[in-house]
CSV table of N, CA and C in Angstrom, one decimal:
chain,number,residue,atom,x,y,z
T,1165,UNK,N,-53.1,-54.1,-17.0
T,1165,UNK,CA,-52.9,-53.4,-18.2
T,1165,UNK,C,-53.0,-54.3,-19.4
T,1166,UNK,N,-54.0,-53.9,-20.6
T,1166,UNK,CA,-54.2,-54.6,-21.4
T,1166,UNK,C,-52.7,-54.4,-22.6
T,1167,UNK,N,-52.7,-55.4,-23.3
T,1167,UNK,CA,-51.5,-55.4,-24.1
T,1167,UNK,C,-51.2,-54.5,-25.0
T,1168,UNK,N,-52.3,-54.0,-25.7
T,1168,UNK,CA,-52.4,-52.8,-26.6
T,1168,UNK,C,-51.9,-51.6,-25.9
T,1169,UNK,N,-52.2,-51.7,-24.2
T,1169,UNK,CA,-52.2,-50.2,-23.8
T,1169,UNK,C,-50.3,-50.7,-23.8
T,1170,UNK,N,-49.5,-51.7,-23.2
T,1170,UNK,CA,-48.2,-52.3,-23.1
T,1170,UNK,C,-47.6,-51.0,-24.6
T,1171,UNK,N,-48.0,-51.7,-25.4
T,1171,UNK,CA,-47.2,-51.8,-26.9
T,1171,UNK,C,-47.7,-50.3,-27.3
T,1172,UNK,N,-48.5,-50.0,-26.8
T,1172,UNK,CA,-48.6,-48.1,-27.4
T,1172,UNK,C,-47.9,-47.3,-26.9
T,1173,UNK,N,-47.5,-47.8,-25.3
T,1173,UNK,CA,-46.3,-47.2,-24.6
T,1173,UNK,C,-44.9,-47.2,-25.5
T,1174,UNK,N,-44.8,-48.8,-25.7
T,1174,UNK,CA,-43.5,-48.8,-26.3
T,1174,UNK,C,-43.3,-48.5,-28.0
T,1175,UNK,N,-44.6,-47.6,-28.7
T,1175,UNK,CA,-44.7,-47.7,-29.8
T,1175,UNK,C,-44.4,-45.6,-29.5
T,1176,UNK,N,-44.8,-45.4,-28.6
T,1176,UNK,CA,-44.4,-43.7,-28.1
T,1176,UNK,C,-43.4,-43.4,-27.8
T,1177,UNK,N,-43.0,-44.5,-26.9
T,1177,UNK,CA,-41.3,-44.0,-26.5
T,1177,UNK,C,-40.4,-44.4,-28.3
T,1178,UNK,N,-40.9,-45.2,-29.2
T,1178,UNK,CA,-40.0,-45.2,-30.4
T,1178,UNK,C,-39.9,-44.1,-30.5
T,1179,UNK,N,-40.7,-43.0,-30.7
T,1179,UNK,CA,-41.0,-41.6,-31.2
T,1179,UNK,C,-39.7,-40.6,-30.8
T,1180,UNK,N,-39.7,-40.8,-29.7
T,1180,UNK,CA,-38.2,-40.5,-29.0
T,1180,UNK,C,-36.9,-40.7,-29.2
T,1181,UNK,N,-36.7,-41.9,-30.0
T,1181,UNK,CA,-35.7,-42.5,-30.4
T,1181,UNK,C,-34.6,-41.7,-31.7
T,1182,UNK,N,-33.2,-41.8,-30.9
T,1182,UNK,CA,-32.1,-41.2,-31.4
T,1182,UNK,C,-31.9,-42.1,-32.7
T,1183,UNK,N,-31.9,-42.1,-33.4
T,1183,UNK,CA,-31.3,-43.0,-34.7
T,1183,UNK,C,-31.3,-42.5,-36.0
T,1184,UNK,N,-30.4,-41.8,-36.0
T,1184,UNK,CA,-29.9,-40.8,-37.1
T,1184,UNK,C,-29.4,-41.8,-38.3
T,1185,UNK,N,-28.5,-42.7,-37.6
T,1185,UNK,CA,-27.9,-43.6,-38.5
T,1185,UNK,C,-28.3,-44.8,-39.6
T,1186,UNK,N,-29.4,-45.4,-38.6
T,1186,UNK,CA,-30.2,-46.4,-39.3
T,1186,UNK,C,-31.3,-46.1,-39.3
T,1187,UNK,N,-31.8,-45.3,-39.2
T,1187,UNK,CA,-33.7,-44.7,-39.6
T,1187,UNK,C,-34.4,-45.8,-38.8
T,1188,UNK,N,-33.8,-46.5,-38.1
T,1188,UNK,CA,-35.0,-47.6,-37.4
T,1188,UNK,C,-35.7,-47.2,-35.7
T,1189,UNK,N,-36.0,-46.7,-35.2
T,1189,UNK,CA,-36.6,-46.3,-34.1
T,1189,UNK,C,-37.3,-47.3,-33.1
T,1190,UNK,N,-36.8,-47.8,-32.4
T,1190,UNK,CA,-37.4,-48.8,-31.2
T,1190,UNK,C,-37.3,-48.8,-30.0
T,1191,UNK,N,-38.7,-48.7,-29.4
T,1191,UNK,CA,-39.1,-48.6,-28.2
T,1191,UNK,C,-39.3,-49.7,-27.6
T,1192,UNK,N,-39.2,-49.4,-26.3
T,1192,UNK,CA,-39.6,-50.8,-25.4
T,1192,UNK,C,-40.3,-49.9,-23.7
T,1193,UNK,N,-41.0,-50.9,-23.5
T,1193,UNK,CA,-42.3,-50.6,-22.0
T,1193,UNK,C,-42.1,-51.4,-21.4
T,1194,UNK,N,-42.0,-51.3,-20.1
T,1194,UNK,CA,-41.6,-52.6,-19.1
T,1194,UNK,C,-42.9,-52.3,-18.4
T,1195,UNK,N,-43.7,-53.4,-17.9
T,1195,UNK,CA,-44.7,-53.1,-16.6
T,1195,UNK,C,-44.2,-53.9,-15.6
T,1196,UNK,N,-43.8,-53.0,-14.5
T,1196,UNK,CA,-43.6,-54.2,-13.4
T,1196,UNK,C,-44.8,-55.2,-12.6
T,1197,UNK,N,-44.5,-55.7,-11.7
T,1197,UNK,CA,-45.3,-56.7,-11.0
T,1197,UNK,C,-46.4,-55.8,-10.5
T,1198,UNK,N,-46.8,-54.5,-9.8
T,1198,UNK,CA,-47.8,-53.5,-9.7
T,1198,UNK,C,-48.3,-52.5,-10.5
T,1199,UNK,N,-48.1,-52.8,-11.8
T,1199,UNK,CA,-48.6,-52.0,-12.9
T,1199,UNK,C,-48.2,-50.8,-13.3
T,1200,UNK,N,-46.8,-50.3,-12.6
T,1200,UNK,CA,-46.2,-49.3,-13.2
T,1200,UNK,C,-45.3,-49.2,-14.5
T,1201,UNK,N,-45.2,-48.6,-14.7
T,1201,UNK,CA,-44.8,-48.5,-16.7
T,1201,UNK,C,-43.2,-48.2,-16.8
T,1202,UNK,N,-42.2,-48.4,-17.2
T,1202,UNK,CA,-41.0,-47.3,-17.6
T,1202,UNK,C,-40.5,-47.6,-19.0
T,1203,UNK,N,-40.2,-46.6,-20.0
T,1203,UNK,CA,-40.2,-46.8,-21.3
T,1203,UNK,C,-38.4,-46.6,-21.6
T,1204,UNK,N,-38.0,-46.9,-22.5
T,1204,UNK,CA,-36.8,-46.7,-23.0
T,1204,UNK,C,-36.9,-46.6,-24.5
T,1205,UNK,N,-35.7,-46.1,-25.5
T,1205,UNK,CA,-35.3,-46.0,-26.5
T,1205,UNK,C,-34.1,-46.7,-26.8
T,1206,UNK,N,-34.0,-47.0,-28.3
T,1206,UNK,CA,-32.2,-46.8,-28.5
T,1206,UNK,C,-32.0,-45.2,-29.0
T,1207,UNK,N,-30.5,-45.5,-28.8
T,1207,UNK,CA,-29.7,-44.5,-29.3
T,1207,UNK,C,-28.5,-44.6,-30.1
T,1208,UNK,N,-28.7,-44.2,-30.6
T,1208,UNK,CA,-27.2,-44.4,-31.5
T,1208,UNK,C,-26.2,-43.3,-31.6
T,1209,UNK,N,-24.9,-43.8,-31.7
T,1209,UNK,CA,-24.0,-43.2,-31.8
T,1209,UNK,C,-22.8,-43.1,-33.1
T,1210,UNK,N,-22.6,-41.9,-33.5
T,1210,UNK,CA,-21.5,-42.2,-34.7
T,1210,UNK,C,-20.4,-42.9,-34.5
T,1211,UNK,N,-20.0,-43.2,-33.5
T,1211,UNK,CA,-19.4,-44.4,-33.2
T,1211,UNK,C,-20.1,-45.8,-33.1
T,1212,UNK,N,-20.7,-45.9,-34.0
T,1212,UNK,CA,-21.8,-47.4,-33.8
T,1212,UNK,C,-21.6,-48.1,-32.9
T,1213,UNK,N,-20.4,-48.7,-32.1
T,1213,UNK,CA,-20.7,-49.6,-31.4
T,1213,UNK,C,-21.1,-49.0,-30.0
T,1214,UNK,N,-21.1,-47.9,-29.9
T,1214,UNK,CA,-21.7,-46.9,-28.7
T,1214,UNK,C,-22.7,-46.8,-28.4
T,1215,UNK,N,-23.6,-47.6,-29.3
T,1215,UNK,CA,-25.6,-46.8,-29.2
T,1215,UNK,C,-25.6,-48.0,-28.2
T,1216,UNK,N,-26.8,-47.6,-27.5
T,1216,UNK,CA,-27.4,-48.5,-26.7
T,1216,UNK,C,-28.9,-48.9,-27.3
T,1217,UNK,N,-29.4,-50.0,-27.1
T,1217,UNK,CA,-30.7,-51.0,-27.6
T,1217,UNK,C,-31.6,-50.0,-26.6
T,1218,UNK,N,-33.1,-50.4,-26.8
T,1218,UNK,CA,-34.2,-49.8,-25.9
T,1218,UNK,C,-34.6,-50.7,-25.0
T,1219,UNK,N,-34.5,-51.6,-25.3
T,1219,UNK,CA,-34.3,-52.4,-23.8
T,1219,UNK,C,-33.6,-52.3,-22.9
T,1220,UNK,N,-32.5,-52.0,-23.3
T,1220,UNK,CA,-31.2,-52.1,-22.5
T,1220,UNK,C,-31.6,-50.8,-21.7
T,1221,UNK,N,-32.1,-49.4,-22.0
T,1221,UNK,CA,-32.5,-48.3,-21.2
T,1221,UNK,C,-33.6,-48.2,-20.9
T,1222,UNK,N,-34.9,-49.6,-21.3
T,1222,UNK,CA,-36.2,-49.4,-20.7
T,1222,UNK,C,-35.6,-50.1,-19.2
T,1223,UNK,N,-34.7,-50.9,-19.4
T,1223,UNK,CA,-34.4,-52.3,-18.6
T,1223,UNK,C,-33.4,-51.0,-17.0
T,1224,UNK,N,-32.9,-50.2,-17.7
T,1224,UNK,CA,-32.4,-49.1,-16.9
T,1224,UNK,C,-33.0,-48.2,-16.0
T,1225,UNK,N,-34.0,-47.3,-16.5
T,1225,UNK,CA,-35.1,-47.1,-16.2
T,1225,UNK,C,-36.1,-47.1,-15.0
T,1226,UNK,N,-36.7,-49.2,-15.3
T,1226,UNK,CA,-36.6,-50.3,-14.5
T,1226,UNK,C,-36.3,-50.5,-13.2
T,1227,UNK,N,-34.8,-50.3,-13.4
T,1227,UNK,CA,-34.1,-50.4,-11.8
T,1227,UNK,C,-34.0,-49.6,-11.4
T,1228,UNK,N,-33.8,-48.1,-11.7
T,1228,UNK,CA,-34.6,-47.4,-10.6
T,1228,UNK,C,-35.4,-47.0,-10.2
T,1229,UNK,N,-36.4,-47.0,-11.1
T,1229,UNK,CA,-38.0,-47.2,-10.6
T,1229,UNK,C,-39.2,-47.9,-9.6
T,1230,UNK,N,-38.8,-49.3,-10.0
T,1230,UNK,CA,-39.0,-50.5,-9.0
T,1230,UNK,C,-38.0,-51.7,-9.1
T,1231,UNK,N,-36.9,-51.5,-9.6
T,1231,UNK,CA,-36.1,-53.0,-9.5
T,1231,UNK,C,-36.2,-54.0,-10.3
T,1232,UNK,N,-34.9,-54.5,-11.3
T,1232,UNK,CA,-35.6,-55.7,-11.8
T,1232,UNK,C,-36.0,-56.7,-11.8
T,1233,UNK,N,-36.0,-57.3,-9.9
T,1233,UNK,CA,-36.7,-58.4,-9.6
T,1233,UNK,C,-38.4,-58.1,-9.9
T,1234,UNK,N,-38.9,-57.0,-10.0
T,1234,UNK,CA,-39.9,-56.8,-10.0
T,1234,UNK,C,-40.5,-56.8,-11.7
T,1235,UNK,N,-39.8,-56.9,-12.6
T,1235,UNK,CA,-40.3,-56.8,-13.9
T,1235,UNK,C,-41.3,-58.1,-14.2
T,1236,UNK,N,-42.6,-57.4,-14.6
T,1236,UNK,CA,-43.7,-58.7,-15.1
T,1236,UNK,C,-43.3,-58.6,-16.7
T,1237,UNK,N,-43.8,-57.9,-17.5
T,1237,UNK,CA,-44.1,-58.1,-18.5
T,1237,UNK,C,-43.1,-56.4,-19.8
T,1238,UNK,N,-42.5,-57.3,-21.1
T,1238,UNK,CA,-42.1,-56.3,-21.6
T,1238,UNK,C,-42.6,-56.4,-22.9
T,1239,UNK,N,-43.1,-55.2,-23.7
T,1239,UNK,CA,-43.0,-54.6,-25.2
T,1239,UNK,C,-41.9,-54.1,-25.8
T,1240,UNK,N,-41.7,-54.3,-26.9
T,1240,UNK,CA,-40.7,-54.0,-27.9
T,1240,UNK,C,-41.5,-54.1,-29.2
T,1241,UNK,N,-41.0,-53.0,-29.7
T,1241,UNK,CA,-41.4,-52.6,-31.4
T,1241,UNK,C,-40.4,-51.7,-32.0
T,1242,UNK,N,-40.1,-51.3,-33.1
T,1242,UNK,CA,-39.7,-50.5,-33.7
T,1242,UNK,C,-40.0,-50.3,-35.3
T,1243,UNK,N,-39.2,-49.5,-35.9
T,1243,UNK,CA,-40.0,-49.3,-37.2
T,1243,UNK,C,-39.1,-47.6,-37.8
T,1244,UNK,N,-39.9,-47.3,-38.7
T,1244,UNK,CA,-39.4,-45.7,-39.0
T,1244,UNK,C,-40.1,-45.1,-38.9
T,1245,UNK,N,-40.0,-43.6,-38.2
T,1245,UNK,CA,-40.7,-42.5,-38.0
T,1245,UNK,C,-41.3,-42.0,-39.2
T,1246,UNK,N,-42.7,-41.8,-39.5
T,1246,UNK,CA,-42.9,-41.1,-40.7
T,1246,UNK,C,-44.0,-40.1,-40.1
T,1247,UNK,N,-44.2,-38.9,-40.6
T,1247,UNK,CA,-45.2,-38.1,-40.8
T,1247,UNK,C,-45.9,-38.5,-39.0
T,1248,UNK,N,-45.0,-38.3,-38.0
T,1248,UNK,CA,-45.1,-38.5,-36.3
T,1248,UNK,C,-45.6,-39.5,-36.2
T,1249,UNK,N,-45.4,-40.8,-36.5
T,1249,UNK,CA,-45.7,-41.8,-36.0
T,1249,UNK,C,-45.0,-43.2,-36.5
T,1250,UNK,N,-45.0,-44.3,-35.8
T,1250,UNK,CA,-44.1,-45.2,-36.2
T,1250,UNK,C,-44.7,-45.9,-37.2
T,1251,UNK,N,-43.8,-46.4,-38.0
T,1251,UNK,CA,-44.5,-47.4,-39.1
T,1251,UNK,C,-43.5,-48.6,-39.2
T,1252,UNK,N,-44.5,-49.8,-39.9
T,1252,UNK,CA,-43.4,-50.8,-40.3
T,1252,UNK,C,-44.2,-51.9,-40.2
T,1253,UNK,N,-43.9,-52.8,-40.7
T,1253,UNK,CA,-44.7,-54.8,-40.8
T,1253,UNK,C,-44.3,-55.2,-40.3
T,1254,UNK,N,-43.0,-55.7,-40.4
T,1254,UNK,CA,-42.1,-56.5,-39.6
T,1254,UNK,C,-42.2,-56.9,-38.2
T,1255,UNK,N,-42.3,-57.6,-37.1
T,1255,UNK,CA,-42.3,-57.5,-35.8
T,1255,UNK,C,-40.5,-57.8,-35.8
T,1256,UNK,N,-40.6,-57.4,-34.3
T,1256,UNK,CA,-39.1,-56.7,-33.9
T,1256,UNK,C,-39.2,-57.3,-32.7
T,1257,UNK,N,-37.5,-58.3,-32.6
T,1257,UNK,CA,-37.6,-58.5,-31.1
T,1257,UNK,C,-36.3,-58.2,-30.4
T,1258,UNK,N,-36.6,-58.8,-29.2
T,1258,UNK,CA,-35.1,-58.5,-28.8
T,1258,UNK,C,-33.6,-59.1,-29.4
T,1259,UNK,N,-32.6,-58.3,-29.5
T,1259,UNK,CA,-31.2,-58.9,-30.1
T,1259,UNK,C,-31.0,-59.6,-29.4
T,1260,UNK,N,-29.7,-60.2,-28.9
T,1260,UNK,CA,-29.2,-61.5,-28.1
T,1260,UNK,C,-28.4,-61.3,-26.7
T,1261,UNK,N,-28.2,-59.4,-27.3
T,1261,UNK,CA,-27.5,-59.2,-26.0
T,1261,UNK,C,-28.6,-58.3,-25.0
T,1262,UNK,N,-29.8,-58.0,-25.4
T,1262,UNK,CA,-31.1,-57.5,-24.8
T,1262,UNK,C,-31.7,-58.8,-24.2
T,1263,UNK,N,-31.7,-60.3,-25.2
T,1263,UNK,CA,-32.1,-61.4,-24.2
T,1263,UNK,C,-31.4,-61.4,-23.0
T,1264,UNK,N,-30.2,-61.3,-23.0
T,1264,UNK,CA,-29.5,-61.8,-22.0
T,1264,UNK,C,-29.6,-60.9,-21.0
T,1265,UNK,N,-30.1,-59.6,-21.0
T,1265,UNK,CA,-30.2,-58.7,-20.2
T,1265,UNK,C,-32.1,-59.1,-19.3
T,1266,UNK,N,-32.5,-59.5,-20.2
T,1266,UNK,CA,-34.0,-59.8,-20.0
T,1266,UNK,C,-34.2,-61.0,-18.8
T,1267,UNK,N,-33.4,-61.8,-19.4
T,1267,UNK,CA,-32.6,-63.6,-18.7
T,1267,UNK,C,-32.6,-62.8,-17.5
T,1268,UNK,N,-31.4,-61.7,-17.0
T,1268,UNK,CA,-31.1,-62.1,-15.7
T,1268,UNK,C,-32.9,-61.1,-14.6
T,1269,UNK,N,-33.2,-60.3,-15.3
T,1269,UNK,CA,-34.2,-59.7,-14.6
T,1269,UNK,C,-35.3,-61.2,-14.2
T,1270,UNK,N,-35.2,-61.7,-15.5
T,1270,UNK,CA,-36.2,-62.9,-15.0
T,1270,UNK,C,-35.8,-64.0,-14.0
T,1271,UNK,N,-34.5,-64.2,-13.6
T,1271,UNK,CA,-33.9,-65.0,-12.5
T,1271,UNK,C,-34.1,-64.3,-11.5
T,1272,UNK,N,-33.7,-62.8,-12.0
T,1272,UNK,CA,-34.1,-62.0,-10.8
T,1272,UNK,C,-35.3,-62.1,-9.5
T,1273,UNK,N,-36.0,-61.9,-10.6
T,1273,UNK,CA,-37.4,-62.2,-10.5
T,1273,UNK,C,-38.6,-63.7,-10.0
T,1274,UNK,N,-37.5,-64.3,-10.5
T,1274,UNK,CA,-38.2,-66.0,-10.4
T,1274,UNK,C,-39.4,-66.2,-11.5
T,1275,UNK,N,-39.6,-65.1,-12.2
T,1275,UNK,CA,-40.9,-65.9,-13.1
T,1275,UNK,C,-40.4,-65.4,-14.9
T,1276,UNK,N,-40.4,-66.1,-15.9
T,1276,UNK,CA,-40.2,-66.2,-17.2
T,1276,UNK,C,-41.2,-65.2,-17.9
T,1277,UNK,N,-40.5,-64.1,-17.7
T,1277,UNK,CA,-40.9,-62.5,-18.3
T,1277,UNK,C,-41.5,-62.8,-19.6
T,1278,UNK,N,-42.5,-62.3,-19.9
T,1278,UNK,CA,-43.3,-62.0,-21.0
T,1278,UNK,C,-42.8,-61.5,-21.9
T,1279,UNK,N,-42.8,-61.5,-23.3
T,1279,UNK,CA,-42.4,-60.1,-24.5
T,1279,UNK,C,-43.0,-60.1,-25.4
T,1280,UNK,N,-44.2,-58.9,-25.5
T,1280,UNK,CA,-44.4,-58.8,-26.7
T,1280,UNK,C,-43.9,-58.2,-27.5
T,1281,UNK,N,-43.7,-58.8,-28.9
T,1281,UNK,CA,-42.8,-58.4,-30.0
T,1281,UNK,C,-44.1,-57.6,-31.1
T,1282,UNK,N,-44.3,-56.7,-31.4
T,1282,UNK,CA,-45.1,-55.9,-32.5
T,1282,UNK,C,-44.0,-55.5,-33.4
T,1283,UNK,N,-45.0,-54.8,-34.5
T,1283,UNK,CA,-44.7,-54.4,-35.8
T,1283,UNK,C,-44.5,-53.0,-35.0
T,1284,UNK,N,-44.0,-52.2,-35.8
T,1284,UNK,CA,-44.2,-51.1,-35.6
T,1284,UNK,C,-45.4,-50.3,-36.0
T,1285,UNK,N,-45.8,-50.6,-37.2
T,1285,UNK,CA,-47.9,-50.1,-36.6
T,1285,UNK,C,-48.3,-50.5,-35.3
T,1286,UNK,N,-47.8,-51.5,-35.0
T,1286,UNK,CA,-48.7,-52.1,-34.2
T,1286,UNK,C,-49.5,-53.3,-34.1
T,1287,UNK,N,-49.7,-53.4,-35.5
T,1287,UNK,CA,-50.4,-54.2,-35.9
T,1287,UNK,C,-50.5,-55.5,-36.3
T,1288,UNK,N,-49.0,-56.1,-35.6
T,1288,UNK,CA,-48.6,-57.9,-35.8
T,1288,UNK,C,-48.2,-57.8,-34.3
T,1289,UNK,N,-48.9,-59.1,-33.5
T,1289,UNK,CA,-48.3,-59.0,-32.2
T,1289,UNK,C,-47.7,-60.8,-32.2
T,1290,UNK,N,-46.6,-60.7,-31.9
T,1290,UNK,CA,-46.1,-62.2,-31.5
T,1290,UNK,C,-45.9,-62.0,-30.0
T,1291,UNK,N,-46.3,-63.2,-29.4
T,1291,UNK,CA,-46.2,-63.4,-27.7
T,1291,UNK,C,-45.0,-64.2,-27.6
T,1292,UNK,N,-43.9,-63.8,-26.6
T,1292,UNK,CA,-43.2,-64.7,-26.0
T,1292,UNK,C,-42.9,-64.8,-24.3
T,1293,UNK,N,-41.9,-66.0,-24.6
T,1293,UNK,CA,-41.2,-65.8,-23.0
T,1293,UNK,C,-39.9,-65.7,-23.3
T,1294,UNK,N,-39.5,-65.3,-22.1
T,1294,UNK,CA,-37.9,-65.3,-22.0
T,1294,UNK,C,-36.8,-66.9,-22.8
T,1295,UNK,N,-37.4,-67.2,-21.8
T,1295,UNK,CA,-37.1,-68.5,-21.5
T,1295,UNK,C,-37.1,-69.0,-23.6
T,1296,UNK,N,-37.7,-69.0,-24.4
T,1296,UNK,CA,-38.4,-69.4,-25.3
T,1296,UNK,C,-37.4,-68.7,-26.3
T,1297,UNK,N,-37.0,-67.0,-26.2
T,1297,UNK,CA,-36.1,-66.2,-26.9
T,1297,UNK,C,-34.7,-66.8,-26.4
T,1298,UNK,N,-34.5,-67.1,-25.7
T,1298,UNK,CA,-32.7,-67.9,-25.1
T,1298,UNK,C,-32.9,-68.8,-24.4
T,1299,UNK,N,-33.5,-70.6,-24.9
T,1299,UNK,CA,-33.2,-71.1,-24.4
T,1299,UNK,C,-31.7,-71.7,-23.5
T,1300,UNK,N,-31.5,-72.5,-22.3
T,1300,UNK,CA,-30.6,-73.0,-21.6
T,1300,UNK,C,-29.4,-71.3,-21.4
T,1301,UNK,N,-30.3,-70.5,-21.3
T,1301,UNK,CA,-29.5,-69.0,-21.0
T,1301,UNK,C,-28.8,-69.1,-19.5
T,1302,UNK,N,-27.8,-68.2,-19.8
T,1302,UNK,CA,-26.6,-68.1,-18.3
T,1302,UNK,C,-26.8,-67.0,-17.9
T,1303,UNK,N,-26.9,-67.0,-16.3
T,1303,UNK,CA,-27.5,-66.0,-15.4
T,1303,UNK,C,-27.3,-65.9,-14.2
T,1304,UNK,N,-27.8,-64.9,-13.1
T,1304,UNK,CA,-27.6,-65.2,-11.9
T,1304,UNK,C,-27.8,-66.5,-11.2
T,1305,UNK,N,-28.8,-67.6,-11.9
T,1305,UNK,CA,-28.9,-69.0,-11.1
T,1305,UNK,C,-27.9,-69.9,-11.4
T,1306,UNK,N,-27.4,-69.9,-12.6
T,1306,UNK,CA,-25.6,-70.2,-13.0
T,1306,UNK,C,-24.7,-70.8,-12.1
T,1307,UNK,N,-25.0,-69.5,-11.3
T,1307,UNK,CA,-22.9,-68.6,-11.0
T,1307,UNK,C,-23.9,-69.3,-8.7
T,1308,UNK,N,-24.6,-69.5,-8.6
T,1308,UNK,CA,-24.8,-70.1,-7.2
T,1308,UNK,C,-23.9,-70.9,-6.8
T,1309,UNK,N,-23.1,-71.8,-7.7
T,1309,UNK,CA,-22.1,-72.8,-7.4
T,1309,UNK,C,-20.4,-71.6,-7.4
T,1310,UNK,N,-20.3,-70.4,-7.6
T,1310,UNK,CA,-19.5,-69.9,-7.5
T,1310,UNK,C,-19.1,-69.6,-6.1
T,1311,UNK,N,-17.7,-69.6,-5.5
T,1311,UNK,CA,-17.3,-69.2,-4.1
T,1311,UNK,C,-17.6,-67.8,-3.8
């Protein structure tokens, strides 16, 4: 799967996105290790600290679909909805507590998960790795010294 087709996924599932509160709309696309797709949104709640990130429910998604040892590669974008479609310049990555969620799929996994970060046009792409968004990160390889 080419990257563009990644980030158009996660630039559709924005479209979906609950966010009444902050007008910002962000999607995320996971491709696992055999090229299947699963998307997520955030959502927000009037209780703010209640919304959940789109990672966090692409990453959900995920594990029931194929598992998160299996996650290769993820997109993230967001932006505001105008006239049906996403907009925005800015690229968008994951917050700190979506790294950390990212961290353990990739220990899961054994390999330093991909993320592309877009604009919400689409049209700025930064490449990363996990590993690179949270360095010296705590995870399931951690806690092995635990009884």
């Amino acid at each position: 799967m080419t990257d563009e087709v990644l980030i158009a996924a996660a630039r559709d599932a924005a479209l979906k996105a609950y966010a009444p509160y902050s007008g910002f709309s962000v999607g995320c696309a996971i491709e696992s290790i055999d090229g299947q797709v699963v998307t997520g949104v955030n959502v927000e709640n009037a209780c703010y600290r209640l919304g959940i990130c789109a990672e966090q429910s692409a990453l959900s998604a995920a594990t029931q679909a194929f598992g998160l040892h299996n996650v290769a590669r993820i997109a993230v974008t967001g932006g505001n909805v105008g006239a049906g479609t996403l907009i925005g310049q800015k690229i968008v990555t994951p917050c700190g507590g979506c790294r950390q969620a990212i961290l353990e799929a990739a220990q899961l996994s054994g390999s330093d998960i991909e993320i592309l970060c877009a604009s919400g046009d689409g049209t700025s792409i930064d490449r990363h790795s996990i590993t690179s968004l949270i360095p010296h990160g705590f995870g399931p390889a951690n806690l092995k010294d635990a009884g």
